[in-house]
mmCIF file of C-alpha atoms in Angstrom:
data_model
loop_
_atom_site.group_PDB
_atom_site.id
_atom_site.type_symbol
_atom_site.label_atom_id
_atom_site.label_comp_id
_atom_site.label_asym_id
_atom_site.label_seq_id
_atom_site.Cartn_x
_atom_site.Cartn_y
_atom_site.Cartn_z
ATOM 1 C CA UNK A 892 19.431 81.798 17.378
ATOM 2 C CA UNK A 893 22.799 80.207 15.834
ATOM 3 C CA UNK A 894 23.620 79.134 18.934
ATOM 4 C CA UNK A 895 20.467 77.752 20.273
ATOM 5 C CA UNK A 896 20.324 75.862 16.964
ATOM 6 C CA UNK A 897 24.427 74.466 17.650
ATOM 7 C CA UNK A 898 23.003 73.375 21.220
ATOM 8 C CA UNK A 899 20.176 71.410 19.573
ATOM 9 C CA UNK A 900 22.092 69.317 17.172
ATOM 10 C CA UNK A 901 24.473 68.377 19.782
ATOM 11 C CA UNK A 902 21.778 66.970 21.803
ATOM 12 C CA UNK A 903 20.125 65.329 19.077
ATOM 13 C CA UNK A 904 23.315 63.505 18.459
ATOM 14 C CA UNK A 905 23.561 62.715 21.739
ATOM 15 C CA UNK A 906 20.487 61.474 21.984
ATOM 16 C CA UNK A 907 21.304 59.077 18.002
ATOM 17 C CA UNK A 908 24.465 57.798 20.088
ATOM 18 C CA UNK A 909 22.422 56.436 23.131
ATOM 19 C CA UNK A 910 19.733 54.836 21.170
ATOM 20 C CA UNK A 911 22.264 52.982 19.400
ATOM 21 C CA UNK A 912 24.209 51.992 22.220
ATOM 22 C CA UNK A 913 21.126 50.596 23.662
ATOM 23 C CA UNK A 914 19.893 48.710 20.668
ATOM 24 C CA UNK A 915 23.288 47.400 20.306
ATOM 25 C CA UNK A 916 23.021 45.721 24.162
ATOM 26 C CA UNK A 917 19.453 44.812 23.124
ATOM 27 C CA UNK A 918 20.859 42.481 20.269
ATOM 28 C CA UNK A 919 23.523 41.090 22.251
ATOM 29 C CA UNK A 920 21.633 40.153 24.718
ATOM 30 C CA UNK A 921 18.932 38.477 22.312
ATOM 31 C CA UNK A 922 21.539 35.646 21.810
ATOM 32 C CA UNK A 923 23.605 35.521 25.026
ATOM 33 C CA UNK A 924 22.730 32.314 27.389
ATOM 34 C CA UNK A 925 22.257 33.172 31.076
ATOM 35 C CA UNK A 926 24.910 32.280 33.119
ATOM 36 C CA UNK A 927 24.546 28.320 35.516
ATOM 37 C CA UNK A 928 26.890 29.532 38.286
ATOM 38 C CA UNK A 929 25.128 30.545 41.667
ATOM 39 C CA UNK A 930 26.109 33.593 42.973
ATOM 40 C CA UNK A 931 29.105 34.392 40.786
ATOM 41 C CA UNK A 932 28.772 38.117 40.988
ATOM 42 C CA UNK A 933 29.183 37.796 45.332
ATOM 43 C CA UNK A 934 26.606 41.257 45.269
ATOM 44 C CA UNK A 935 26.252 40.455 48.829
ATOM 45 C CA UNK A 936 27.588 37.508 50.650
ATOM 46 C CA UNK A 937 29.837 34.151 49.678
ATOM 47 C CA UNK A 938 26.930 31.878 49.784
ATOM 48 C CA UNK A 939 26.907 28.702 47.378
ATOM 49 C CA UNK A 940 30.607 28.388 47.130
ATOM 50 C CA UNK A 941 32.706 25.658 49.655
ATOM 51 C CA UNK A 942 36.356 26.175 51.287
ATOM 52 C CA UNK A 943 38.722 23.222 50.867
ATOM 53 C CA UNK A 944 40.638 22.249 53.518
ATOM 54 C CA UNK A 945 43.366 24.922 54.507
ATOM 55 C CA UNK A 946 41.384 27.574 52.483
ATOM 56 C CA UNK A 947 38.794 30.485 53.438
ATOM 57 C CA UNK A 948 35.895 32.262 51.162
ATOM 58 C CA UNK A 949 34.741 35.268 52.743
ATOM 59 C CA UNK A 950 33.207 38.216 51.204
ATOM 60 C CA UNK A 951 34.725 41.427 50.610
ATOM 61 C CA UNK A 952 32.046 44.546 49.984
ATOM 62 C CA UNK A 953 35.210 47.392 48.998
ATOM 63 C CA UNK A 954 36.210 44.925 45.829
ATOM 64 C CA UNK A 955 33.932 44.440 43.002
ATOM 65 C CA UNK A 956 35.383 43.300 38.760
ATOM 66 C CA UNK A 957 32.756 45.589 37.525
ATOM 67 C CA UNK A 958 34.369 48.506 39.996
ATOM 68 C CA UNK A 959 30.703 48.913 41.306
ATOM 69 C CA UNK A 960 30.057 50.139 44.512
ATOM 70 C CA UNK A 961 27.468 48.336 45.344
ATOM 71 C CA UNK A 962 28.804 45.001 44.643
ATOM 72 C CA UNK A 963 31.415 42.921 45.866
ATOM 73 C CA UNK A 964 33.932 40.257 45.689
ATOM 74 C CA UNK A 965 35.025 36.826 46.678
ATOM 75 C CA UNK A 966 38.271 36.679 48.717
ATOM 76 C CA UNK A 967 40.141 32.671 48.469
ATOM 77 C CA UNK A 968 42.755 32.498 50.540
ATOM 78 C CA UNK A 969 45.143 30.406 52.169
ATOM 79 C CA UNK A 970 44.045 30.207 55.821
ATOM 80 C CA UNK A 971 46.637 27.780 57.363
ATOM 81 C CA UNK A 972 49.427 25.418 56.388
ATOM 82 C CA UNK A 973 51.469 28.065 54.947
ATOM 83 C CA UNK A 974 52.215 27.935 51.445
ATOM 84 C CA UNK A 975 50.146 25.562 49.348
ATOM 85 C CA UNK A 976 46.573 26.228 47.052
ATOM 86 C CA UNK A 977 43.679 27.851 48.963
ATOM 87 C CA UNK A 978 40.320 26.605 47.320
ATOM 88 C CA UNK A 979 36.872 27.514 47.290
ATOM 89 C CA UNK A 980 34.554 25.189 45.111
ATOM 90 C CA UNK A 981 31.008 25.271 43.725
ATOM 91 C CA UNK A 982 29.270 21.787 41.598
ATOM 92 C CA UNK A 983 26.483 22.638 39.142
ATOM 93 C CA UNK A 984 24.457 19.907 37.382
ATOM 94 C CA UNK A 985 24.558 20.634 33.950
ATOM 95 C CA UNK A 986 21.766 17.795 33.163
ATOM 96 C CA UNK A 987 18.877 20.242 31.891
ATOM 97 C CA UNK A 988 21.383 22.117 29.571
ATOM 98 C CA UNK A 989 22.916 19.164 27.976
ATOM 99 C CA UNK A 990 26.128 18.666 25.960
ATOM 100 C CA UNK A 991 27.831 21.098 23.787
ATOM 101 C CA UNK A 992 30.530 23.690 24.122
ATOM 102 C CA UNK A 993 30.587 25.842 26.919
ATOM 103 C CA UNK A 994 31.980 29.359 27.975
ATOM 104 C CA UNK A 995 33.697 29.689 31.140
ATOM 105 C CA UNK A 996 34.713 33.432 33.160
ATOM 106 C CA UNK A 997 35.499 35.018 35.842
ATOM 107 C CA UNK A 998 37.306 38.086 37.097
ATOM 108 C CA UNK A 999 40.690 37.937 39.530
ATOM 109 C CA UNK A 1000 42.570 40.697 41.184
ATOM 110 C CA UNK A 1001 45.681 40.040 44.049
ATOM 111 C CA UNK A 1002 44.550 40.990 47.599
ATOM 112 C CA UNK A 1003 46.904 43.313 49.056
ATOM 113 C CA UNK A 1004 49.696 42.051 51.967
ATOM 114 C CA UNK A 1005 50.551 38.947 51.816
ATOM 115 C CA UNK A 1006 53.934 37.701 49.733
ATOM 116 C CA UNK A 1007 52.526 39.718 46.575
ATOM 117 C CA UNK A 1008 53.722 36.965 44.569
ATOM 118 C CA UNK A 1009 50.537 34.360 44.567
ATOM 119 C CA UNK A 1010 49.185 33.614 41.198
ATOM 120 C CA UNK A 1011 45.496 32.073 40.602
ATOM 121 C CA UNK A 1012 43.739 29.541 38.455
ATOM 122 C CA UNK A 1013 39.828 28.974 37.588
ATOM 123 C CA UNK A 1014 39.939 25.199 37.010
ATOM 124 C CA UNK A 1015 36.833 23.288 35.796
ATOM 125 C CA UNK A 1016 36.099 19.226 36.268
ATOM 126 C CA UNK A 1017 33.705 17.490 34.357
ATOM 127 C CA UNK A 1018 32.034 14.519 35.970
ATOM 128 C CA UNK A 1019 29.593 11.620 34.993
ATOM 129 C CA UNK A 1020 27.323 11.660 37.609
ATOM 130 C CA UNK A 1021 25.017 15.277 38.345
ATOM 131 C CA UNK A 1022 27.006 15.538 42.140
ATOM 132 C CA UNK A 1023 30.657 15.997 40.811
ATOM 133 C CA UNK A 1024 32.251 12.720 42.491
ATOM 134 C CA UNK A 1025 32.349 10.194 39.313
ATOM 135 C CA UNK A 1026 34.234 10.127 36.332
ATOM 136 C CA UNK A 1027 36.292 13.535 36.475
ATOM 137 C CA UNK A 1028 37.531 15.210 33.846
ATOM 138 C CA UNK A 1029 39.987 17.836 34.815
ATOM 139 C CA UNK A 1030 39.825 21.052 32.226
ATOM 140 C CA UNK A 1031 42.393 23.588 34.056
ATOM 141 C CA UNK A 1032 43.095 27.459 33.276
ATOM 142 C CA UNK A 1033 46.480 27.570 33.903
ATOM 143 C CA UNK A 1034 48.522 29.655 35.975
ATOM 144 C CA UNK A 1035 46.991 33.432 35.962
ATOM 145 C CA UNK A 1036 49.142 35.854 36.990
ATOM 146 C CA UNK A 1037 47.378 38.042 39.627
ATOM 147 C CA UNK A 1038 48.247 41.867 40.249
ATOM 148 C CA UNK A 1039 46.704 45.080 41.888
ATOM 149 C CA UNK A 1040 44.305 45.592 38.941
ATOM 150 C CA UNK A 1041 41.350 43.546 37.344
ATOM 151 C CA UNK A 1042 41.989 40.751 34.710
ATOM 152 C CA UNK A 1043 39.699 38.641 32.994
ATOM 153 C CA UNK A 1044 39.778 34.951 32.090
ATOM 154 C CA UNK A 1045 37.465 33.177 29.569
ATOM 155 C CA UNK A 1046 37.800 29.917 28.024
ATOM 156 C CA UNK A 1047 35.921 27.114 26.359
ATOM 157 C CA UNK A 1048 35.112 23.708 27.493
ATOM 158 C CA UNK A 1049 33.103 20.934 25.277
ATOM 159 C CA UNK A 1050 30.774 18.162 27.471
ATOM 160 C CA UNK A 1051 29.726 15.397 25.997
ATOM 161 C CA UNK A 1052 26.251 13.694 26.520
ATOM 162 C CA UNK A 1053 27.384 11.445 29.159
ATOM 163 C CA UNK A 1054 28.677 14.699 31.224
ATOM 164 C CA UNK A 1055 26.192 15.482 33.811
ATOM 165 C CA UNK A 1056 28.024 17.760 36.414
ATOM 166 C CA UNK A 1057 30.968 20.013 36.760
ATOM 167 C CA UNK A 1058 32.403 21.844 39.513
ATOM 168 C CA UNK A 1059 34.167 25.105 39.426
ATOM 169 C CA UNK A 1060 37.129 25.308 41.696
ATOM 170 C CA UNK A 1061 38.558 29.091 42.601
ATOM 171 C CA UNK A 1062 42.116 28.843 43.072
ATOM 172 C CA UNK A 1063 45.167 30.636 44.821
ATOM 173 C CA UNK A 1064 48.174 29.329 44.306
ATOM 174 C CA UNK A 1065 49.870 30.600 47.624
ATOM 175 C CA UNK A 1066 53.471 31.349 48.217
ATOM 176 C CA UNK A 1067 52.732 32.296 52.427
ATOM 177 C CA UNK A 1068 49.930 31.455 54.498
ATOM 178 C CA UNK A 1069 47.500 34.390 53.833
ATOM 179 C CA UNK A 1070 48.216 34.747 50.402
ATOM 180 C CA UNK A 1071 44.898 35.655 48.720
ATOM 181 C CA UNK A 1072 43.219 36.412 45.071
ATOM 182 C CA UNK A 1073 39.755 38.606 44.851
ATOM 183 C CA UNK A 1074 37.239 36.776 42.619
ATOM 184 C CA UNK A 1075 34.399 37.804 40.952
ATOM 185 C CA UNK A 1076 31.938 37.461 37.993
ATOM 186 C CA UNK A 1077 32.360 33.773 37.716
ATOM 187 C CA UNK A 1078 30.126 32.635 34.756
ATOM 188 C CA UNK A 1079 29.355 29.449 33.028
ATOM 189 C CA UNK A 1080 27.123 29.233 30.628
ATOM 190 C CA UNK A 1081 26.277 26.420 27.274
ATOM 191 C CA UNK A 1082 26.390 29.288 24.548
ATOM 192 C CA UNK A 1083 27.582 33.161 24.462
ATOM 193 C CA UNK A 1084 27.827 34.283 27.872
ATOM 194 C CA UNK A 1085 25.185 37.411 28.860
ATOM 195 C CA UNK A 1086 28.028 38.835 31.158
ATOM 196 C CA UNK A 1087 30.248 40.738 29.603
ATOM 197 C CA UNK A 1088 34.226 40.029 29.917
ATOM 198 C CA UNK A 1089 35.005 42.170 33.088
ATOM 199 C CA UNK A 1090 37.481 45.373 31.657
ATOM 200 C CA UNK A 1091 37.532 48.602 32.872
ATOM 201 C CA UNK A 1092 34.750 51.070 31.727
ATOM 202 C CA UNK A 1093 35.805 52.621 28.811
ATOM 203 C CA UNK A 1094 35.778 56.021 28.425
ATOM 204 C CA UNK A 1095 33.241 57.112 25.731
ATOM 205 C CA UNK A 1096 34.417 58.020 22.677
ATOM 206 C CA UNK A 1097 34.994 62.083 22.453
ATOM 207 C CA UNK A 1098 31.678 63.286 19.951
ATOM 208 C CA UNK A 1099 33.139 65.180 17.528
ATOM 209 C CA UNK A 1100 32.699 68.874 17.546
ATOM 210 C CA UNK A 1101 30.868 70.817 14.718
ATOM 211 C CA UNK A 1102 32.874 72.784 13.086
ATOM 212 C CA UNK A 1103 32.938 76.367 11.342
ATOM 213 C CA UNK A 1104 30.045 76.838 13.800
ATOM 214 C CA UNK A 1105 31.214 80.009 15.225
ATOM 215 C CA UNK A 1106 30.465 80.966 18.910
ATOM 216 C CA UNK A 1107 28.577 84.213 18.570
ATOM 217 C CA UNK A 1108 30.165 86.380 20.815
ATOM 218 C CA UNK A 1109 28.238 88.436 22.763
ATOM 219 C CA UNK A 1110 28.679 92.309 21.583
ATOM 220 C CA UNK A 1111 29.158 94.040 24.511
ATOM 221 C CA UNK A 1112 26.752 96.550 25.497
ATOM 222 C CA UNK A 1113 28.180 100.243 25.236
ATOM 223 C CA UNK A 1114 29.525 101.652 27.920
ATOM 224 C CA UNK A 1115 26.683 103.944 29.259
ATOM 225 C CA UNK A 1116 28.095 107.949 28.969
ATOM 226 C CA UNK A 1117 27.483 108.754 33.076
ATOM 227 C CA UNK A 1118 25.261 111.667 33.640
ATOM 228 C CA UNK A 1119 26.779 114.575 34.300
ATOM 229 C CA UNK A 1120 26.535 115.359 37.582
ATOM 230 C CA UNK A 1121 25.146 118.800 37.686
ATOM 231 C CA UNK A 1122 27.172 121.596 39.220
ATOM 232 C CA UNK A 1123 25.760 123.004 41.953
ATOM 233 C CA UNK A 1124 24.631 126.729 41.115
ATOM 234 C CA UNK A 1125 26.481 129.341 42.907
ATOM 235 C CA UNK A 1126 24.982 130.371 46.395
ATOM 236 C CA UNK A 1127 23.345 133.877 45.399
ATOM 237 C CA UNK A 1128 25.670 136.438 47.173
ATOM 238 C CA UNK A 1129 23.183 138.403 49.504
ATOM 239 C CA UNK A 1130 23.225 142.509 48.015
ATOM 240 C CA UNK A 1131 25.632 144.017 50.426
ATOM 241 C CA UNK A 1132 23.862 145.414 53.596
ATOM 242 C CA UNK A 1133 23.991 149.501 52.809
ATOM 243 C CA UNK A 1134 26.577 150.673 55.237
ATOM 244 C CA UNK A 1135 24.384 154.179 56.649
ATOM 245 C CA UNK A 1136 26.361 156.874 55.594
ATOM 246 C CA UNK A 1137 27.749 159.353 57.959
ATOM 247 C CA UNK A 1138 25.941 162.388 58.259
ATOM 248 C CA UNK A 1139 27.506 164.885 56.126
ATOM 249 C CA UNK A 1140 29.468 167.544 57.419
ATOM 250 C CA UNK A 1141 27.973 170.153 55.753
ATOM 251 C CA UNK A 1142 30.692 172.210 53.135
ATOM 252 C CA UNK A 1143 29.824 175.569 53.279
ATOM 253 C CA UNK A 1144 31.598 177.581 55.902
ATOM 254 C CA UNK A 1145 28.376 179.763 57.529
ATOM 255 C CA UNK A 1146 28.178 183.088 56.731
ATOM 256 C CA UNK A 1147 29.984 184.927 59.902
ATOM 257 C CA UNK A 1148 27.076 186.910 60.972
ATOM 258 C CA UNK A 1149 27.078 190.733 60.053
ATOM 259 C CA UNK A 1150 29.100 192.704 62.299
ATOM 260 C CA UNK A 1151 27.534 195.670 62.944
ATOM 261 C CA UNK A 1152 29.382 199.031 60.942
ATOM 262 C CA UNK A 1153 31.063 200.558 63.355
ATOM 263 C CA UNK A 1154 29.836 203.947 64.818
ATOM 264 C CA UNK A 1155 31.622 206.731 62.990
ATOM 265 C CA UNK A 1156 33.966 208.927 65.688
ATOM 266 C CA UNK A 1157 33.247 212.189 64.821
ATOM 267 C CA UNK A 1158 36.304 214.386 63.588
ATOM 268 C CA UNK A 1159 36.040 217.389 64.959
ATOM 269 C CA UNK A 1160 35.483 220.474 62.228
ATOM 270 C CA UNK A 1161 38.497 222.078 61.646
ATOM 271 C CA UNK A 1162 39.142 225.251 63.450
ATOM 272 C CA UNK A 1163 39.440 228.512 61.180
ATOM 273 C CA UNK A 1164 42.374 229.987 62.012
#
C-alpha cells in the first residue's frame, strides 16, 4: 500500500509539472506576434525565397534548427564564381503592420565540405516603397560565425511610418565556391516573436525524489521444506519354500530275528563202571 501510495504522488506531480508547463506556453503565446516571413521554417520546400546571382537555395530535408525530423532547412550557397557572398532573398510589405520596432531571427548551422571556414549574415533593408527597390535602408547582422552545430541570431530593427517594405537577405560569406550555411526559422515579426529562439531541447529538469520513503522490500517467501520423499517399503521376502526333508533313516537297529535255541546233543548217560 506504501508503495502504491509513493507511485501516486509521483504521478500527480508529474501531472502539476505539465499543466504548468503548458499554461506557461499558453501565456506566452497570448502576447507573441505571428511571424511576416513566408516560409521561414522550409518544412518542405525553398519556395518564396530568390537566389542572387552566383548563389543557390535548395532545400535540405536531413537539417532542421528545431532538430525535427520532419522538418527541414534552407541550404545558401555559393554556386559559381568561387569565393564571394552566396544570397538568397525574400521582400515582405510591411504596410498592414505599420511602424514600430521589430524582432528579427533565424537559425544558421555550416554545411559540411566545403573550406569549413565560411561565416554567415542575416541582413535586413528597409525600403520606402511596399516592393523593396526605393529608399533602402541597410540594417546588417554582422558577421556570424557558422560551425557544425545550431546558433541563433535575433535582433531588433525600428521602421518608421514612411517604411513600407523590407527584404530579408540570407547570407554566406564564402571563402571557395561551394561554401554553404543551413538556414532555418527565419522570423520577423512587429512585437515579441511567437517562435521561440532556436536552442537545443533542454533536458527536463530531474523531479526530485521523495525521500525517507522506503522501498518496501519484498519479504521473501520461505523456502518450502520439500516433502519427504517416502522410502520405498522393503519388498516382503517370500517365507522360504520348505526344503522336503529326507526320509528318515529310521534309528533303531531291528531286532535280529530269534534264532532258534539250538537242539540239545544228547550226552550220553554215564556208564557204571
Amino acid at each position: 500500500m506504501t508503495k502504491q501510495l509513493h507511485l501516486y504522488l509521483i504521478a500527480l506531480g508529474g501531472l502539476a509539472l505539465a499543466l504548468t508547463i503548458v499554461f506557461i506556453g499558453s501565456a506566452g503565446d497570448a502576447t507573441a506576434a505571428p511571424s511576416l516571413v513566408t516560409n521561414g521554417n522550409f518544412d518542405t520546400n525553398a519556395a518564396s525565397w530568390t537566389a542572387a546571382a552566383n548563389s543557390s537555395i535548395t532545400w535540405i530535408s536531413t537539417e532542421d534548427g528545431d532538430l525535427n525530423p520532419a522538418s527541414g532547412a534552407g541550404t545558401v550557397a555559393r554556386s559559381s564564381g568561387g569565393a564571394g557572398d552566396g544570397i538568397a532573398s525574400q521582400c515582405i510589405d510591411i504596410t498592414a503592420s505599420g511602424a514600430g520596432n521589430y524582432q528579427v531571427a533565424a537559425s544558421y548551422k555550416q554545411t559540411p565540405g566545403g573550406s569549413g571556414t565560411q561565416t554567415a549574415s542575416v541582413d535586413v533593408t528597409v525600403y520606402t516603397d511596399n516592393a523593396c527597390s526605393v529608399g533602402a535602408a541597410p540594417h546588417p547582422s554582422g558577421t556570424l560565425s557558422a560551425n557544425s552545430g545550431w546558433l541563433s541570431y535575433s535582433g531588433t530593427i525600428n521602421f518608421v511610418t514612411t517604411e513600407l517594405s523590407m527584404k530579408i537577405d540570407l547570407v554566406v560569406h564564402a571563402v571557395a565556391q561551394g561554401d554553404g550555411v543551413y538556414f532555418d526559422k527565419i522570423a520577423l515579426s512587429n512585437g515579441a516573436l511567437d517562435t521561440p529562439t532556436p536552442t537545443n531541447t533542454p533536458s527536463p529538469t530531474n523531479t526530485a525524489t521523495p525521500t525517507n520513503t522506503p522501498t518496501v522490500t519484498n519479504t521473501p517467501s520461505a523456502t518450502d521444506t520439500p516433502t519427504a520423499t517416502n522410502t520405498p517399503s522393503p519388498t516382503d521376502t517370500p517365507p522360504a519354500t520348505n526344503t522336503p526333508r529326507p526320509p528318515r533313516t529310521p534309528t533303531h537297529t531291528p531286532i535280529p530275528t530269534n534264532t532258534p535255541p539250538a537242539t540239545n546233543t544228547s550226552i550220553p548217560a554215564p556208564t557204571d563202571t
